[in-house]
Tab-separated table of C-alpha atoms and ligand atoms in Angstrom:
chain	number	residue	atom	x	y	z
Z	1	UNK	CA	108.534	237.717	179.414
Z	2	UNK	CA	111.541	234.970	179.574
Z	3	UNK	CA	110.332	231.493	179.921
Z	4	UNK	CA	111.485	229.106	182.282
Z	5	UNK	CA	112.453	225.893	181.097
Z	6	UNK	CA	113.515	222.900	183.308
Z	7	UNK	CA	115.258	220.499	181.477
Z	8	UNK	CA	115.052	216.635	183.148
Z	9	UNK	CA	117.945	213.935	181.761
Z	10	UNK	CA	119.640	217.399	180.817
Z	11	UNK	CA	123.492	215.761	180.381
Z	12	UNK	CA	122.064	212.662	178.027
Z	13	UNK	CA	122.589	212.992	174.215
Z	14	UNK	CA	118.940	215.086	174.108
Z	15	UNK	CA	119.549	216.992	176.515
Z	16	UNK	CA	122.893	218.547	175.881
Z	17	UNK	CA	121.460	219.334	172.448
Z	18	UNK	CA	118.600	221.143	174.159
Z	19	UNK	CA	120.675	223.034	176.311
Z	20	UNK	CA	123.167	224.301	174.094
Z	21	UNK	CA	120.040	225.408	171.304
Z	22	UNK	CA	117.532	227.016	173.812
Z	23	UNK	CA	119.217	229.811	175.508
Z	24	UNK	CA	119.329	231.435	172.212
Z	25	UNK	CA	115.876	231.299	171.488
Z	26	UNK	CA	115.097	233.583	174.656
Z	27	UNK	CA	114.450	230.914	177.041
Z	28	UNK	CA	116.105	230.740	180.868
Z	29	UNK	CA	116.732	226.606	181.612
Z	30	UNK	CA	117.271	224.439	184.533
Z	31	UNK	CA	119.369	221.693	183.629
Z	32	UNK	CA	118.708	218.707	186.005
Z	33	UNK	CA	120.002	215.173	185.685
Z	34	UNK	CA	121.322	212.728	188.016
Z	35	UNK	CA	124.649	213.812	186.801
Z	36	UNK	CA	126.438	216.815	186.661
Z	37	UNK	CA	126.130	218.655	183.665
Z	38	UNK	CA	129.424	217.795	181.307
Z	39	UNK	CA	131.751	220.380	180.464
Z	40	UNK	CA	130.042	223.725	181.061
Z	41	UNK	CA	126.973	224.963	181.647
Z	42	UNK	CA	125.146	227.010	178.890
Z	43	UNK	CA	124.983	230.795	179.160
Z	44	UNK	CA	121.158	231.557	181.096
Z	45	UNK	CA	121.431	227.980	182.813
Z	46	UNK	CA	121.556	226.758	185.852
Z	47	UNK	CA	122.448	223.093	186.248
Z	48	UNK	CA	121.642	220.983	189.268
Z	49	UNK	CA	121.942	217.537	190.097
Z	50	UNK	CA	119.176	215.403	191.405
Z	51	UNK	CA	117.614	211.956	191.090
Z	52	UNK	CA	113.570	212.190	190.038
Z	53	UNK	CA	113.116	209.348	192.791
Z	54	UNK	CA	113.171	212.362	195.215
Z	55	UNK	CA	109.947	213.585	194.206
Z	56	UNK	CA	109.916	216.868	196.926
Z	57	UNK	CA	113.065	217.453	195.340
Z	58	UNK	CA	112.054	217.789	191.844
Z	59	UNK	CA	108.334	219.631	193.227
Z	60	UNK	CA	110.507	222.199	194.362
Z	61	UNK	CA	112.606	222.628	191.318
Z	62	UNK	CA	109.840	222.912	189.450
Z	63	UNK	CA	108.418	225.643	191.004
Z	64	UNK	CA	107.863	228.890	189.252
Z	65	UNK	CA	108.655	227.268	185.660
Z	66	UNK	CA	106.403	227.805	182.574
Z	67	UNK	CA	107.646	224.237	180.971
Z	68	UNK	CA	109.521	221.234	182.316
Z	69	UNK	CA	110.872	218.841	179.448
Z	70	UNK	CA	110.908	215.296	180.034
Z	71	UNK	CA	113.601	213.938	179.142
Z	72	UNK	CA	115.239	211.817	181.853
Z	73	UNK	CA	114.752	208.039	182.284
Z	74	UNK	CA	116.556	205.037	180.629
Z	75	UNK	CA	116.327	205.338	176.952
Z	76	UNK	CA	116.887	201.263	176.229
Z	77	UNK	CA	115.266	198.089	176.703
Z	78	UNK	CA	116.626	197.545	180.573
Z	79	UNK	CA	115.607	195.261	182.946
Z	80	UNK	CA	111.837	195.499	184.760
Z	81	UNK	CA	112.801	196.690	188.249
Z	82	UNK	CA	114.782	199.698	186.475
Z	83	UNK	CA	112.269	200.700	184.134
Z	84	UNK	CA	109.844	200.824	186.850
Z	85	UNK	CA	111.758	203.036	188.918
Z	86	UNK	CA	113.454	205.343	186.019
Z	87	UNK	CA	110.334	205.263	183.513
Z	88	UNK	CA	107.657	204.883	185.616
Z	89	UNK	CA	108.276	206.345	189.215
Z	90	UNK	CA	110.007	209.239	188.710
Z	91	UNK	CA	107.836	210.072	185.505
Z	92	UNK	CA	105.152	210.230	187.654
Z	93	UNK	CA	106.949	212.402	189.830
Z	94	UNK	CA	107.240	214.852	187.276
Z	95	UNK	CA	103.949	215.233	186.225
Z	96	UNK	CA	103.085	215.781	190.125
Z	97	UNK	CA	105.789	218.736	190.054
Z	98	UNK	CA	104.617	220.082	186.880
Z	99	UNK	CA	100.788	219.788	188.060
Z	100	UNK	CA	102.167	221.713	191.515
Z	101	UNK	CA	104.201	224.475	189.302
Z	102	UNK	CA	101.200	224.494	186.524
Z	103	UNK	CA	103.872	223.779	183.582
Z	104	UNK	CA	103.079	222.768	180.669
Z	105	UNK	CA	105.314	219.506	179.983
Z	106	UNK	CA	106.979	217.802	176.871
Z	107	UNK	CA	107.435	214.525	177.686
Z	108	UNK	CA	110.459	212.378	175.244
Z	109	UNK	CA	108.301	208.841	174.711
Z	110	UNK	CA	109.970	206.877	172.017
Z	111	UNK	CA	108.854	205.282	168.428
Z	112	UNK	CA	109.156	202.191	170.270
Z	113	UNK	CA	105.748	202.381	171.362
Z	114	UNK	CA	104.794	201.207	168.161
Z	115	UNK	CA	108.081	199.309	167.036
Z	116	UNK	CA	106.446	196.180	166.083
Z	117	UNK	CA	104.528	197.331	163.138
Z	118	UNK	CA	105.918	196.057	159.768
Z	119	UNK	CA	108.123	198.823	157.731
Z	120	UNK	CA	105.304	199.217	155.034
Z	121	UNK	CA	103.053	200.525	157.610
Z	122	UNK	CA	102.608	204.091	157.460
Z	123	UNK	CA	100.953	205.407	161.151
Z	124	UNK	CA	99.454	208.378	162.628
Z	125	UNK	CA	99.628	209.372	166.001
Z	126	UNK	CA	96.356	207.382	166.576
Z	127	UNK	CA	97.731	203.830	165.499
Z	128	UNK	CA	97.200	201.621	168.385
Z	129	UNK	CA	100.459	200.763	170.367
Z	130	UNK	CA	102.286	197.932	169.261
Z	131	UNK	CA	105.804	198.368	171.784
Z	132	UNK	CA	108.456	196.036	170.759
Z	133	UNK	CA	109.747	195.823	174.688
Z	134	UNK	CA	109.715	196.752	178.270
Z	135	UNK	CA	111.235	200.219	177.519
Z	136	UNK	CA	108.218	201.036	174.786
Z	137	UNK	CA	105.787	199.971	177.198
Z	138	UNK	CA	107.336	202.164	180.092
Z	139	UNK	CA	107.170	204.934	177.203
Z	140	UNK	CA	103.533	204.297	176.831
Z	141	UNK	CA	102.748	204.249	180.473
Z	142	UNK	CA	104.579	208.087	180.472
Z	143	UNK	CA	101.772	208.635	177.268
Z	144	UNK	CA	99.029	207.200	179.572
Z	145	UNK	CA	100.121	209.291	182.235
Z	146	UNK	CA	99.900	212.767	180.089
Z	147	UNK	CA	96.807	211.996	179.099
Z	148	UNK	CA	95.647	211.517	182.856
Z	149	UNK	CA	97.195	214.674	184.270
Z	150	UNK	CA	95.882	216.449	181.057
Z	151	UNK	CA	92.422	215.258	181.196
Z	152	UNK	CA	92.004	215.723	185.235
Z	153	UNK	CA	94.091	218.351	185.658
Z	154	UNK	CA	94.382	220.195	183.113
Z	155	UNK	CA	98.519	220.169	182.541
Z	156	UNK	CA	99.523	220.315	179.042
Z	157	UNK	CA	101.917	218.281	177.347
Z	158	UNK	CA	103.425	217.674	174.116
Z	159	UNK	CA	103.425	213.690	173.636
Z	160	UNK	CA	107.224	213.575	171.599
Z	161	UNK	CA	107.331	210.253	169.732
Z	162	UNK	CA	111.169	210.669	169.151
Z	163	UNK	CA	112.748	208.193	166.665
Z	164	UNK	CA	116.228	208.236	166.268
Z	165	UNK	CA	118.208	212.042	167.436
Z	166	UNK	CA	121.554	211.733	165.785
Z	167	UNK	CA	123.538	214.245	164.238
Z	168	UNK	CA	122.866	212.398	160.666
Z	169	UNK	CA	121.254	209.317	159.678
Z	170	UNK	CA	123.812	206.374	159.984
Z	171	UNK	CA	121.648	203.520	158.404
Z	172	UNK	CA	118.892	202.547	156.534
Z	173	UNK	CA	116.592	202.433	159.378
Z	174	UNK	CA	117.498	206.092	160.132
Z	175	UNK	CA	116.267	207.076	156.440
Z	176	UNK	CA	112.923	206.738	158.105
Z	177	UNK	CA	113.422	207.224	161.667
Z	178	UNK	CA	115.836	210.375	161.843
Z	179	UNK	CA	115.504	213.609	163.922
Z	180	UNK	CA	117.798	216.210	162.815
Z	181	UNK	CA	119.099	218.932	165.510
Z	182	UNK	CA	117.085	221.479	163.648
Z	183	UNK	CA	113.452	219.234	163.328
Z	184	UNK	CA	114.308	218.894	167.552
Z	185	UNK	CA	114.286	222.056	168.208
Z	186	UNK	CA	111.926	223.698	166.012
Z	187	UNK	CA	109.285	221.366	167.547
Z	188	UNK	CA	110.211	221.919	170.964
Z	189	UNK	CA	110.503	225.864	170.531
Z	190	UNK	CA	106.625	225.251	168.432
Z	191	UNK	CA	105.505	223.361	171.904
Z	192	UNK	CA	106.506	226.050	174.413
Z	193	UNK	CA	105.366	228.890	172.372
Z	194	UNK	CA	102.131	227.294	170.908
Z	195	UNK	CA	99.491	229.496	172.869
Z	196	UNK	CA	97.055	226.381	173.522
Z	197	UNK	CA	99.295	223.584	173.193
Z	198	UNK	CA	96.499	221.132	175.229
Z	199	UNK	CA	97.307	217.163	174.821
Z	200	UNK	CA	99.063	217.047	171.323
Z	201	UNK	CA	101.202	213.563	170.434
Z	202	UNK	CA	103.735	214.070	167.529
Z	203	UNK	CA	106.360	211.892	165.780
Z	204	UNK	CA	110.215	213.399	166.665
Z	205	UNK	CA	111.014	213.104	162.935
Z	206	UNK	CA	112.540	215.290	160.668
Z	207	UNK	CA	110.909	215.434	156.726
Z	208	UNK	CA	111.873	212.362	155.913
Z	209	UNK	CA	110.864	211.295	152.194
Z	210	UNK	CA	110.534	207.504	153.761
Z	211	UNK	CA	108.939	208.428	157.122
Z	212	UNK	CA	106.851	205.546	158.324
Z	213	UNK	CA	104.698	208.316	160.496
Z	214	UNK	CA	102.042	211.127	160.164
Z	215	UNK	CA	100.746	213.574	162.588
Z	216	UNK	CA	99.383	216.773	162.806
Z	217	UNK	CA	102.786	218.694	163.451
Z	218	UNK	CA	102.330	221.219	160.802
Z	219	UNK	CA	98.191	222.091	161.375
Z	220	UNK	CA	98.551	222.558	165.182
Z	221	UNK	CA	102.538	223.501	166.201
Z	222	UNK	CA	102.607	225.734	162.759
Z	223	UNK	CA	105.840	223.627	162.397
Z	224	UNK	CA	106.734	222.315	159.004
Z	225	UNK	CA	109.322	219.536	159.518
Z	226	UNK	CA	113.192	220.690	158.227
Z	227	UNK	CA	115.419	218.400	156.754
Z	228	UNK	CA	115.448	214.945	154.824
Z	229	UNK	CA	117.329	211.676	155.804
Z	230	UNK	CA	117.020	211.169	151.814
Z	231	UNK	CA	120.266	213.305	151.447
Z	232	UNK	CA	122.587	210.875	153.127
Z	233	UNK	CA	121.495	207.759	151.696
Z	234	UNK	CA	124.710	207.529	149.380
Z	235	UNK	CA	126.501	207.488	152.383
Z	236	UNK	CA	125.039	205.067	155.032
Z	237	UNK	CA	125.863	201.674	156.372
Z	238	UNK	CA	123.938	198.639	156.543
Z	239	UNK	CA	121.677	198.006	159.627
Z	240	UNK	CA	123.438	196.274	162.545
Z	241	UNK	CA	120.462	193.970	162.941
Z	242	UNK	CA	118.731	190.755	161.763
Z	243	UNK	CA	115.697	189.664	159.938
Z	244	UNK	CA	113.369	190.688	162.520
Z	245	UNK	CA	115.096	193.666	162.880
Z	246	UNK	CA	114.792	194.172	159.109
Z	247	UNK	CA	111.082	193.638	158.965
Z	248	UNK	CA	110.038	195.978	161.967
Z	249	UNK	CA	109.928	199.624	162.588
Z	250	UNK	CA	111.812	199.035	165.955
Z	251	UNK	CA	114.471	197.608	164.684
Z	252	UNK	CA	116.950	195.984	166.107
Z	253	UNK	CA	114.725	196.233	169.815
Z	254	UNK	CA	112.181	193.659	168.311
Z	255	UNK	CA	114.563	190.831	168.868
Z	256	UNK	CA	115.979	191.691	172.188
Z	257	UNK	CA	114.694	189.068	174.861
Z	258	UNK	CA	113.633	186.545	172.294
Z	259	UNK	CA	115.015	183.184	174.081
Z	260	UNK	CA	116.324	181.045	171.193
Z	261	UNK	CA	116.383	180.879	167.435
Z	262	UNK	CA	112.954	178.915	167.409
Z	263	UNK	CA	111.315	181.756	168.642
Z	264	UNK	CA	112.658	184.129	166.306
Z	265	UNK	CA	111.490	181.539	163.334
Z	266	UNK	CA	107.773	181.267	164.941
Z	267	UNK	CA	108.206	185.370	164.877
Z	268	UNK	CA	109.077	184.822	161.185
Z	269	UNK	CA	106.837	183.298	160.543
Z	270	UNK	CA	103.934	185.370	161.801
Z	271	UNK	CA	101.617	187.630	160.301
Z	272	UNK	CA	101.687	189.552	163.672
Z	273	UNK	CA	98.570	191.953	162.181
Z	274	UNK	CA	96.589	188.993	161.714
Z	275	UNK	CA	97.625	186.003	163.325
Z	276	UNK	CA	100.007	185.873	166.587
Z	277	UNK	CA	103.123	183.859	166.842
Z	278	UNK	CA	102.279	180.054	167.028
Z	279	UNK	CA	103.897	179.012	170.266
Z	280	UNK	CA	105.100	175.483	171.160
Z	281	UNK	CA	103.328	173.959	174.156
Z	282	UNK	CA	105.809	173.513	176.918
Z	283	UNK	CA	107.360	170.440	178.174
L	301	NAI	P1	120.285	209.435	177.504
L	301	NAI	O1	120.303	208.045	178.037
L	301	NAI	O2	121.467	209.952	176.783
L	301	NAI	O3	119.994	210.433	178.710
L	301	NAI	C1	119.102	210.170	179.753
L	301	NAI	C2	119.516	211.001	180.946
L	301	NAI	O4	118.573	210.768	181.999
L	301	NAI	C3	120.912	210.629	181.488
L	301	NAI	O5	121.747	211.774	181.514
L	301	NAI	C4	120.632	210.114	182.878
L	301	NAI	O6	121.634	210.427	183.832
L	301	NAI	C5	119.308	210.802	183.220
L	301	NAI	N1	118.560	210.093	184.244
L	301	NAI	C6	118.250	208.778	184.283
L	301	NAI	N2	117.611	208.481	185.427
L	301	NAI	C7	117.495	209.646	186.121
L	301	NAI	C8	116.938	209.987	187.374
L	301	NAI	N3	116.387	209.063	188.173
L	301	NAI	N4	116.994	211.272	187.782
L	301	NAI	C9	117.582	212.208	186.997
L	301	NAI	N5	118.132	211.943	185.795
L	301	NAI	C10	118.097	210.671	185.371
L	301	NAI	O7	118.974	209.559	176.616
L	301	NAI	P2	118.738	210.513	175.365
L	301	NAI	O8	119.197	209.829	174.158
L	301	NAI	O9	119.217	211.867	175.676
L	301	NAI	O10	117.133	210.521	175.299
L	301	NAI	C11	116.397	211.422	176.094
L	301	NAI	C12	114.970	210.901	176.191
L	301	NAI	O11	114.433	210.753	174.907
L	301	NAI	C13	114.884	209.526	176.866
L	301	NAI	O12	113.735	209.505	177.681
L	301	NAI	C14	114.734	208.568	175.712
L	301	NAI	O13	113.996	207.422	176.082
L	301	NAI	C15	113.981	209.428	174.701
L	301	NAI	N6	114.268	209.027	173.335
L	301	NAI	C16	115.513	209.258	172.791
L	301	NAI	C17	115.778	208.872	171.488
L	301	NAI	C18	117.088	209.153	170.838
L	301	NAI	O14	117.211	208.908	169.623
L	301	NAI	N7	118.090	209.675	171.553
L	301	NAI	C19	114.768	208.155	170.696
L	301	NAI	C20	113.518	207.950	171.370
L	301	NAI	C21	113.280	208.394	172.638
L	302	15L	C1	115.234	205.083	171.372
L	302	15L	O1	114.146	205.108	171.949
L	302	15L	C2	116.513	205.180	172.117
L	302	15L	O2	116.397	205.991	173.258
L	302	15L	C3	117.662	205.676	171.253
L	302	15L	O3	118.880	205.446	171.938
L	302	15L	C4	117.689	204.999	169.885
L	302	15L	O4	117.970	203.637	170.040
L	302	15L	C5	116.338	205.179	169.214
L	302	15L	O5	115.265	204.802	170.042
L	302	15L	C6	116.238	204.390	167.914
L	302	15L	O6	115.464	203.444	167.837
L	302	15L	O7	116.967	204.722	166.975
C-alpha cells in the first residue's frame, strides 16, 4: 500500500529536498507551507498552502495520512513572540492533527538543543539539554511535546536532531555537524517504514569521522549513516564566527543576544559544566 506523507515547511531548504527524494521511494506527499511550493510540484504531490496557526485547517489536511513530517517553523534564533507562535503554537497544532489522523510524525528539532556543550563533548541522545537560544529551547518544547502525545496518546514520532542539511560541508563546524542529502533521506525513509518506530530521538548527521553525537540510529532504524564530512576538509573555509562560537557545538548561535563584550569575556571565562558565568551585580 502507498503511504501518505504530509510534508509541513515543504518549500524551505528541507523540505524541497524531501519532496523532490520521496516520490521515488513509493511514497504519495502533501506538500504544505505557508508558501506556495517554488517552481513545480513533484510528480505524486499535491502542494497546498496554509499557515499551521489554522489548526482545523491543518486537522483536516492531515486526515487519512500514515506520516506527517515536521518540518515547518522558523529555523533561527528569532524574536520570543515569533517563536511562540511558529515553534510552539502551530507545533502543537500538528501533533493535535496527527493524534486526530493517527500518523506517526517526524518532527525536525535542531542540534541547538544542546549547542552549548563544549566541542570535546561527545553526546548521546540522552545528554541533558543545554540550548544555546530561544530557537533551541522552542526545539525542545516540540521534543517535550512528542514525548507527551507519545506517552498519552500513543502517536509516534521520530525526534530528528538535525545539524547542519547542506549540500556539502562548508566549514569546520560542518566537519562535525553535516547532514548529507543521502544520510536525510535514508533516515527519514528508515522512520516511515520502521514497523514500531515508538518515541525514538536521533542526531540528523551523516557518518561523520568528527561527529560530536551518538545515538541508536543503526540498532533501531536498521540505518547505517552514509557519507563523511572528512572528505571535504581540504576544501572548506574558516568558521564565520568568534571565540565563543569556536568553543561551542552551536556555533556561531551561542553568541547571539549576548549584550556587550563583557559578557562574552565572563562567558570566556566560564567553565559552563562546572561553574556558571560570574555576573556583575547591576547598578
Ligand atoms: P526553512 O526556514 O528553509 O523552511 C521553513 C519553512 O517553514 C518555510 O518554507 C516557511 O514558509 C515554513 N513555515 C514557517 N511558518 C509556517 C507556518 N506558520 N505555517 C506553514 N509553514 C510555515 O527551514 P529548513 O532549513 O528547511 O529547516 C526545516 C526544519 O528543520 C526547521 O524546523 C528547522 O528548524 C529544522 N532544522 C534545519 C536545519 C538545517 O540545517 N536546515 C538544522 C536543524 C534544524
Ligand atoms: C539550524 O538549526 C538551522 O535551522 C540551520 O539554518 C543551520 O543554521 C543549522 O542549525 C546549523 O547550526 O548549522
Amino acid at each position: 500500500m502507498t503511504r501518505k506523507v504530509l510534508i509541513t515547511g515543504a518549500a524551505g531548504q528541507v523540505g524541497r529536498a524531501l519532496a523532490a527524494a520521496l516520490p521515488d521511494l513509493g511514497y504519495c506527499l502533501t506538500l504544505v507551507d505557508l508558501v506556495p511550493f517554488p517552481g513545480e510540484t513533484p510528480s505524486a504531490a499535491q502542494s497546498v498552502v496554509c499557515d499551521l496557526g489554522d489548526a482545523a485547517g491543518i486537522r483536516k489536511l492531515a486526515a487519512k495520512h500514515d506520516v506527517v513530517i515536521h518540518l515547518a517553523g522558523i529555523s533561527d534564533e528569532a524574536g520570543f513572540e515569533e517563536l511562540m507562535h511558529a515553534n510552539l503554537r502551530c507545533t502543537w497544532h500538528v501533533f493535535e492533527a496527527a493524534r486526530s489522523a493517527g500518523a506517526r510524525v517526524i518532527f525536525a528539532s535542531s542540534a541547538h538543543v544542546a549547542g552549548f556543550y563544549e566541542r570535546t563533548a561527545r553526546l548521546n541522545e540522552f545528554a541533558p539539554f543545554k540550548p544555546d537560544t530561544l530557537y533551541g529551547v522552542s526545539k525542545i518544547y516540540g521534543e517535550a511535546l512528542a514525548r507527551l502525545y507519545w506517552d498519552k496518546f500513543g502517536v509516534e514520532c521520530l525526534v530528528l536532531r538535525i545539524g547542519s542539511f547542506e549540500p556539502q560541508p562548508g566549514d569546520q563546524r560542518h566537519l562535525s555537524t553535516w547532514l548529507s542529502l543521502r544520510a536525510l533521506v535514508g533516515i527519514v525513509d528508515a522512520a516511515i517504514k520502521a514497523p514500531d518506530l515508538g518515541f525514538l530521538t536521533v542526531w540528523g548527521v551523516s557518518n561523520n569521522r568528527r561527529a560530536w553525537w551518538r545515538d541508536r540510529c543503526s540498532e533501531q532504524l536498521q540505518y547505517e549513516r552514509k557519507d563523511d564530512a572528512e572528505n571535504f576538509a581540504g576544501s572548506i573555509g574558516d568558521e564565520a564566527t568568534d571565540e565563543i562560537g569556536r568553543r561551542f557545538q552551536g556555533g556561531r548561535f551561542c553568541s547571539i543576544g549576548l549584550a556587550d563584550a563583557d559578557e562574552a569575556k565572563a562567558l570566556l571565562a566560564s567553565d559552563t559544566d562546572t561553574h556558571p558565568v560570574q555576573r556583575q551585580k547591576g547598578p
